[in-house]
Amino acid sequence: MLACAGDVVTMETVAAANILRERLPHFATRVVNVVNLMALPPSTVHPNGMDDILFRELFTDHVDVLFAFHGYPGAIHQLVHGRPDADRFHVRGFVDEGTTTTPFDMVVRNRASRYHLVIDALNAARRTPAGASELKAWCEDQLHRHQQYVVEHLQDMPEVRDWSLGDWAEQG
């Protein structure tokens, strides 16, 4: 399961889901976009918190959740504390890496890019899907290409820079 909160990481999460759908069509993936972070704690802890039934409908109570967040990962861990098996939430977020650079390079430096999320999804899979090793190698190659491209051109690769949510929605 892929979850996200924040504009840039939401685009990266949807792009990761798109890569998984295109390259491993039999690999089931759910995307949950969290707009109100205060919905994550139990309703007994915060007035905007979700009740347990809705939380389980969205996140189940047994599937690993890869959560891309625009802030510090610890914040999400605090918010899901008390939820079923909260240790299954693996958060990618701001880790104080980066400088003045491109938008995509910032998520790469913080290991929250579409390619990192795909690799995380493959690593978290209960059963390794056929083609996983090839897809992981492709993602690592894309990250290497990115590093070279951003240094040489001072902008993101066209396939990243020009990707839009509309591209994904039209395929759905």
XYZ file of N, CA and C in Angstrom:
516
model
N 0.843 -1.157 0.000
C 0.000 0.000 0.000
C 0.895 1.228 0.000
N 0.534 2.193 -0.832
C 1.232 3.471 -0.877
C 0.310 4.538 -0.309
N 0.824 5.336 0.605
C 0.058 6.446 1.164
C 0.911 7.699 1.047
N 0.254 8.850 1.109
C 1.003 10.085 0.937
C 0.263 11.257 1.554
N 1.041 12.302 1.865
C 0.491 13.568 2.347
C 1.459 14.663 1.931
N 0.984 15.586 1.126
C 1.811 16.670 0.617
C 1.801 16.668 -0.898
N 1.892 17.829 -1.513
C 1.720 17.935 -2.959
C 2.786 17.205 -3.769
N 4.055 17.474 -3.536
C 5.116 16.866 -4.351
C 5.178 15.361 -4.112
N 5.113 14.931 -2.859
C 5.187 13.494 -2.580
C 3.936 12.756 -3.050
N 2.809 13.452 -3.139
C 1.617 12.818 -3.705
C 1.834 12.531 -5.183
N 2.401 13.485 -5.911
C 2.714 13.247 -7.326
C 3.704 12.092 -7.460
N 4.694 12.036 -6.593
C 5.672 10.952 -6.650
C 5.015 9.600 -6.333
N 4.093 9.597 -5.395
C 3.399 8.363 -5.037
C 2.533 7.866 -6.185
N 1.798 8.769 -6.805
C 0.962 8.384 -7.943
C 1.849 7.931 -9.112
N 2.971 8.603 -9.319
C 3.905 8.183 -10.372
C 4.459 6.787 -10.061
N 4.757 6.509 -8.796
C 5.238 5.178 -8.404
C 4.164 4.126 -8.672
N 2.927 4.432 -8.317
C 1.819 3.498 -8.577
C 1.671 3.263 -10.076
N 1.858 4.298 -10.859
C 1.783 4.181 -12.315
C 2.879 3.258 -12.841
N 4.090 3.426 -12.351
C 5.204 2.554 -12.762
C 4.885 1.106 -12.408
N 4.404 0.881 -11.190
C 4.071 -0.485 -10.777
C 2.967 -1.072 -11.652
N 1.954 -0.274 -11.958
C 0.840 -0.761 -12.777
C 1.299 -1.084 -14.199
N 2.157 -0.230 -14.759
C 2.637 -0.457 -16.118
C 3.588 -1.645 -16.207
N 4.501 -1.750 -15.260
C 5.576 -2.740 -15.367
C 5.280 -4.060 -14.663
N 4.390 -4.032 -13.679
C 3.983 -5.254 -12.971
C 2.465 -5.238 -12.820
N 1.734 -5.435 -13.918
C 0.277 -5.273 -13.870
C -0.448 -6.211 -12.896
N 0.164 -7.306 -12.506
C -0.492 -8.241 -11.577
C -0.146 -7.947 -10.116
N 0.639 -6.902 -9.886
C 1.037 -6.513 -8.534
C 0.018 -5.500 -8.018
N -0.790 -5.909 -7.069
C -1.867 -5.041 -6.558
C -1.288 -3.935 -5.683
N -1.722 -2.718 -5.962
C -1.267 -1.551 -5.205
C -2.457 -0.649 -4.928
N -2.545 -0.156 -3.723
C -3.575 0.820 -3.353
C -2.859 2.113 -2.984
N -3.433 3.241 -3.407
C -2.906 4.557 -3.036
C -3.937 5.250 -2.151
N -3.476 5.732 -0.997
C -4.314 6.497 -0.087
C -3.665 7.863 0.087
N -4.368 8.906 -0.319
C -3.883 10.273 -0.140
C -4.524 10.864 1.102
N -3.710 11.282 2.035
C -4.197 11.853 3.288
C -4.146 13.369 3.177
N -5.298 13.998 3.232
C -5.392 15.448 3.130
C -5.352 16.082 4.523
N -5.982 15.444 5.484
C -6.021 15.945 6.853
C -5.211 14.993 7.731
N -3.998 15.386 8.078
C -3.130 14.527 8.891
C -3.749 14.176 10.231
N -4.590 15.052 10.752
C -5.177 14.797 12.065
C -6.287 13.748 12.003
N -6.547 13.209 10.815
C -7.460 12.077 10.702
C -6.745 10.766 11.023
N -5.418 10.767 11.049
C -4.666 9.530 11.270
C -4.766 8.978 12.694
N -4.745 9.818 13.736
C -4.868 9.246 15.078
C -6.282 8.704 15.325
N -6.423 7.843 16.298
C -7.767 7.356 16.641
C -8.682 8.515 17.054
N -9.966 8.342 16.825
C -10.939 9.390 17.180
C -10.988 9.629 18.687
N -10.503 8.684 19.463
C -10.453 8.861 20.921
C -9.310 9.779 21.338
N -8.374 10.017 20.420
C -7.197 10.835 20.716
C -7.331 12.253 20.168
N -7.983 12.387 19.014
C -8.125 13.703 18.381
C -9.523 13.818 17.787
N -10.159 14.989 17.899
C -11.529 15.132 17.388
C -11.673 14.895 15.885
N -10.602 15.080 15.108
C -10.667 14.803 13.666
C -10.222 13.387 13.323
N -9.838 12.605 14.319
C -9.336 11.259 14.082
C -10.392 10.332 13.496
N -9.910 9.388 12.698
C -10.799 8.381 12.090
C -11.170 7.329 13.120
N -12.378 6.823 12.991
C -12.718 5.684 13.842
C -11.979 4.459 13.309
N -11.888 3.444 14.131
C -11.091 2.264 13.794
C -11.581 1.550 12.535
N -12.887 1.516 12.328
C -13.431 0.803 11.173
C -12.999 1.481 9.877
N -13.131 2.791 9.791
C -12.713 3.499 8.583
C -11.209 3.373 8.369
N -10.435 3.474 9.447
C -8.985 3.335 9.325
C -8.625 1.971 8.743
N -9.283 0.923 9.241
C -9.013 -0.429 8.733
C -9.470 -0.587 7.281
N -10.579 0.065 6.910
C -11.024 0.013 5.513
C -9.979 0.623 4.588
N -9.387 1.723 5.012
C -8.398 2.399 4.169
C -7.036 1.719 4.202
N -6.544 1.421 5.385
C -5.166 0.949 5.545
C -5.053 -0.537 5.888
N -6.157 -1.239 6.003
C -6.225 -2.612 6.516
C -5.587 -2.646 7.900
N -5.368 -3.832 8.408
C -4.656 -3.917 9.681
C -3.500 -4.907 9.600
N -3.084 -5.237 8.353
C -2.006 -6.203 8.233
C -1.050 -5.948 7.063
N -1.343 -5.001 6.190
C -0.507 -4.743 5.011
C 0.492 -3.633 5.331
N 1.735 -3.800 4.867
C 2.717 -2.735 5.037
C 2.272 -1.496 4.285
N 2.475 -0.337 4.891
C 2.095 0.944 4.301
C 3.366 1.759 4.094
N 3.638 2.098 2.837
C 4.766 2.967 2.505
C 4.207 4.377 2.389
N 4.583 5.232 3.306
C 3.964 6.549 3.429
C 4.970 7.624 3.029
N 4.684 8.339 1.948
C 5.522 9.462 1.517
C 4.941 10.733 2.128
N 5.793 11.482 2.803
C 5.327 12.637 3.569
C 6.216 13.838 3.298
N 5.630 15.020 3.264
C 6.392 16.229 2.979
C 7.104 16.794 4.207
N 7.025 16.115 5.301
C 7.668 16.574 6.535
C 8.560 15.487 7.112
N 8.827 15.607 8.394
C 9.677 14.624 9.065
C 8.909 13.315 9.285
N 9.528 12.176 8.972
C 8.848 10.880 9.118
C 8.293 10.611 10.511
N 8.984 11.083 11.539
C 8.532 10.845 12.906
C 7.135 11.377 13.181
N 6.738 12.422 12.464
C 5.401 12.984 12.676
C 4.323 11.967 12.327
N 4.493 11.246 11.238
C 3.506 10.231 10.849
C 3.511 9.092 11.857
N 4.695 8.688 12.295
C 4.766 7.619 13.292
C 4.029 8.012 14.572
N 4.128 9.261 14.974
C 3.402 9.718 16.160
C 1.897 9.693 15.921
N 1.474 10.082 14.729
C 0.042 10.154 14.442
C -0.622 8.781 14.348
N 0.104 7.754 13.889
C -0.500 6.418 13.764
C -0.260 5.561 15.006
N 0.413 6.134 15.986
C 0.636 5.404 17.232
C -0.719 4.968 17.803
N -0.805 3.723 18.185
C -2.052 3.194 18.730
C -2.927 2.503 17.695
N -2.569 2.617 16.440
C -3.299 1.909 15.377
C -2.790 0.476 15.299
N -3.593 -0.432 14.695
C -3.155 -1.836 14.597
C -1.799 -1.958 13.904
N -0.868 -2.619 14.577
C 0.455 -2.899 14.024
C 1.075 -1.649 13.394
N 1.191 -0.592 14.164
C 1.689 0.694 13.656
C 3.107 0.592 13.099
N 3.839 -0.423 13.482
C 5.205 -0.600 12.960
C 5.227 -0.932 11.470
N 4.094 -1.259 10.895
C 4.052 -1.573 9.463
C 4.044 -0.311 8.602
N 3.945 0.863 9.231
C 4.031 2.136 8.508
C 5.501 2.497 8.337
N 5.936 2.568 7.086
C 7.316 2.909 6.742
C 7.259 4.255 6.024
N 7.833 5.271 6.645
C 7.647 6.635 6.157
C 8.904 7.141 5.463
N 8.697 7.695 4.285
C 9.735 8.421 3.546
C 9.375 9.886 3.652
N 10.310 10.688 4.098
C 10.036 12.104 4.238
C 11.308 12.904 4.305
N 11.194 14.081 4.843
C 12.306 15.012 4.899
C 13.367 14.511 5.866
N 14.582 14.330 5.358
C 15.688 13.841 6.185
C 16.868 14.815 6.159
N 16.553 16.089 5.980
C 17.580 17.137 5.982
C 18.660 16.916 4.929
N 18.258 16.410 3.773
C 19.173 16.276 2.648
C 18.728 17.219 1.561
N 19.659 17.917 0.981
C 19.309 18.773 -0.135
C 19.914 20.149 -0.018
N 19.727 20.874 -1.056
C 20.277 22.209 -1.177
C 19.428 22.920 -2.223
N 19.910 23.987 -2.793
C 19.187 24.623 -3.882
C 19.370 23.732 -5.100
N 18.309 23.106 -5.522
C 18.377 22.136 -6.612
C 17.004 22.052 -7.258
N 16.785 21.026 -8.051
C 15.503 20.861 -8.732
C 14.492 20.204 -7.790
N 13.194 20.337 -8.091
C 12.182 19.701 -7.233
C 12.358 18.178 -7.135
N 12.605 17.525 -8.273
C 12.758 16.077 -8.231
C 14.037 15.679 -7.501
N 15.091 16.444 -7.683
C 16.341 16.129 -6.998
C 16.161 16.187 -5.487
N 15.294 17.085 -5.005
C 15.032 17.140 -3.567
C 14.401 15.846 -3.069
N 13.433 15.301 -3.814
C 12.822 14.049 -3.345
C 13.793 12.887 -3.502
N 14.667 12.941 -4.499
C 15.692 11.901 -4.633
C 16.633 11.962 -3.438
N 17.108 13.162 -3.116
C 18.037 13.307 -1.988
C 17.417 12.873 -0.662
N 16.107 13.004 -0.560
C 15.404 12.582 0.658
C 14.828 11.171 0.538
N 15.208 10.482 -0.518
C 14.821 9.082 -0.756
C 13.305 8.879 -0.743
N 12.588 9.854 -1.326
C 11.124 9.779 -1.414
C 10.648 9.902 -2.859
N 11.520 9.603 -3.812
C 11.150 9.694 -5.224
C 10.298 8.509 -5.641
N 9.690 8.621 -6.799
C 8.901 7.524 -7.368
C 9.716 6.237 -7.442
N 10.993 6.362 -7.775
C 11.838 5.178 -7.917
C 12.148 4.552 -6.559
N 12.386 5.378 -5.552
C 12.585 4.853 -4.198
C 11.310 4.175 -3.695
N 10.156 4.778 -3.982
C 8.888 4.202 -3.524
C 8.606 2.865 -4.205
N 8.922 2.752 -5.492
C 8.745 1.474 -6.190
C 9.649 0.422 -5.560
N 10.910 0.759 -5.335
C 11.839 -0.198 -4.713
C 11.328 -0.599 -3.333
N 10.861 0.375 -2.551
C 10.307 0.060 -1.222
C 9.109 -0.881 -1.332
N 8.230 -0.625 -2.299
C 7.052 -1.480 -2.486
C 7.474 -2.912 -2.823
N 8.458 -3.048 -3.673
C 8.942 -4.389 -4.028
C 9.575 -5.075 -2.823
N 10.344 -4.324 -2.057
C 10.981 -4.900 -0.866
C 9.965 -5.284 0.207
N 8.844 -4.564 0.275
C 7.832 -4.824 1.302
C 6.822 -5.895 0.891
N 6.853 -6.299 -0.364
C 5.874 -7.277 -0.854
C 5.997 -8.592 -0.083
N 4.869 -9.136 0.285
C 4.876 -10.420 1.011
C 5.338 -11.557 0.106
N 4.991 -11.438 -1.168
C 5.469 -12.378 -2.188
C 6.140 -11.562 -3.278
N 7.363 -11.917 -3.604
C 8.085 -11.174 -4.631
C 7.447 -11.445 -5.985
N 6.955 -10.390 -6.643
C 6.319 -10.594 -7.948
C 7.344 -10.884 -9.039
N 6.919 -11.644 -10.033
C 7.784 -11.911 -11.177
C 8.141 -10.582 -11.827
N 9.403 -10.392 -12.135
C 9.866 -9.157 -12.754
C 10.351 -8.122 -11.756
N 10.290 -8.441 -10.455
C 10.674 -7.469 -9.423
C 12.145 -7.085 -9.526
N 13.017 -8.049 -9.737
C 14.447 -7.717 -9.787
C 14.765 -6.822 -10.981
N 14.105 -7.072 -12.119
C 14.325 -6.234 -13.297
C 13.812 -4.814 -13.051
N 12.652 -4.704 -12.400
C 12.095 -3.384 -12.122
C 12.968 -2.631 -11.122
N 13.461 -3.318 -10.114
C 14.352 -2.672 -9.147
C 15.612 -2.163 -9.848
N 16.190 -2.974 -10.720
C 17.386 -2.547 -11.467
C 17.069 -1.346 -12.352
N 15.887 -1.346 -12.964
C 15.476 -0.216 -13.810
C 15.366 1.056 -12.981
N 14.760 0.955 -11.789
C 14.631 2.120 -10.909
C 16.005 2.641 -10.486
N 16.900 1.742 -10.146
C 18.253 2.165 -9.767
C 18.950 2.839 -10.943
N 18.727 2.333 -12.152
C 19.277 2.954 -13.349
C 18.692 4.354 -13.560
N 17.386 4.495 -13.330
C 16.746 5.805 -13.468
C 17.337 6.800 -12.465
N 17.588 6.356 -11.250
C 18.190 7.231 -10.244
C 19.598 7.650 -10.658
N 20.355 6.726 -11.220
C 21.696 7.042 -11.720
C 21.622 8.024 -12.887
N 20.692 7.787 -13.825
C 20.490 8.708 -14.954
C 20.124 10.096 -14.457
N 19.253 10.137 -13.451
C 18.853 11.418 -12.871
C 20.067 12.181 -12.353
N 20.915 11.493 -11.584
C 22.084 12.167 -11.011
C 22.952 12.780 -12.103
N 23.161 12.047 -13.170
C 23.964 12.566 -14.272
C 23.250 13.715 -14.986
N 21.974 13.551 -15.234
C 21.203 14.533 -15.996
C 21.108 15.863 -15.253
N 20.823 15.814 -13.968
C 20.621 17.047 -13.211
C 21.926 17.840 -13.101
N 23.056 17.164 -13.020
C 24.348 17.854 -12.973
C 24.655 18.499 -14.323
N 24.392 17.772 -15.388
C 24.708 18.273 -16.724
C 23.737 19.354 -17.202
N 22.428 19.189 -16.925
C 21.419 20.086 -17.498
C 20.798 21.066 -16.497
N 21.060 20.878 -15.219
C 20.518 21.734 -14.161
C 18.991 21.782 -14.158
N 18.373 20.709 -14.578
C 16.920 20.555 -14.515
C 16.607 19.057 -14.477
N 15.362 18.749 -14.158
C 14.960 17.352 -14.066
C 14.838 16.726 -15.444
N 14.958 15.391 -15.484
C 14.813 14.662 -16.742
C 13.425 14.932 -17.318
N 13.308 15.005 -18.640
C 12.003 15.310 -19.250
C 10.887 14.360 -18.828
N 11.172 13.063 -18.699
C 10.124 12.120 -18.336
C 9.607 12.344 -16.917
N 10.399 12.974 -16.080
C 9.959 13.343 -14.733
C 9.329 14.734 -14.763
N 10.037 15.663 -15.350
C 9.590 17.062 -15.393
C 8.238 17.213 -16.082
N 8.003 16.437 -17.152
C 6.794 16.586 -17.953
C 5.675 15.629 -17.566
N 5.922 14.734 -16.600
C 4.893 13.784 -16.178
C 3.805 14.549 -15.439
N 2.567 14.169 -15.670
C 1.474 14.820 -14.949
C 0.470 13.789 -14.478
N -0.302 14.185 -13.514
C -1.354 13.327 -12.976
C -2.337 12.945 -14.071
N -2.549 13.834 -15.011
C -3.451 13.548 -16.127
C -2.996 12.346 -16.936
N -1.679 12.168 -17.076
C -1.157 11.005 -17.795
C -1.627 9.713 -17.136
N -1.604 9.694 -15.815
C -1.987 8.509 -15.071
C -3.494 8.324 -15.094
N -4.237 9.392 -14.892
C -5.699 9.306 -14.818
C -6.308 8.830 -16.140
N -5.715 9.243 -17.258
C -6.239 8.837 -18.551
C -6.069 7.336 -18.782
N -5.061 6.726 -18.171
C -4.810 5.294 -18.342
C -5.750 4.452 -17.490
N -6.196 5.018 -16.350
C -6.995 4.293 -15.366
C -8.272 3.863 -15.906
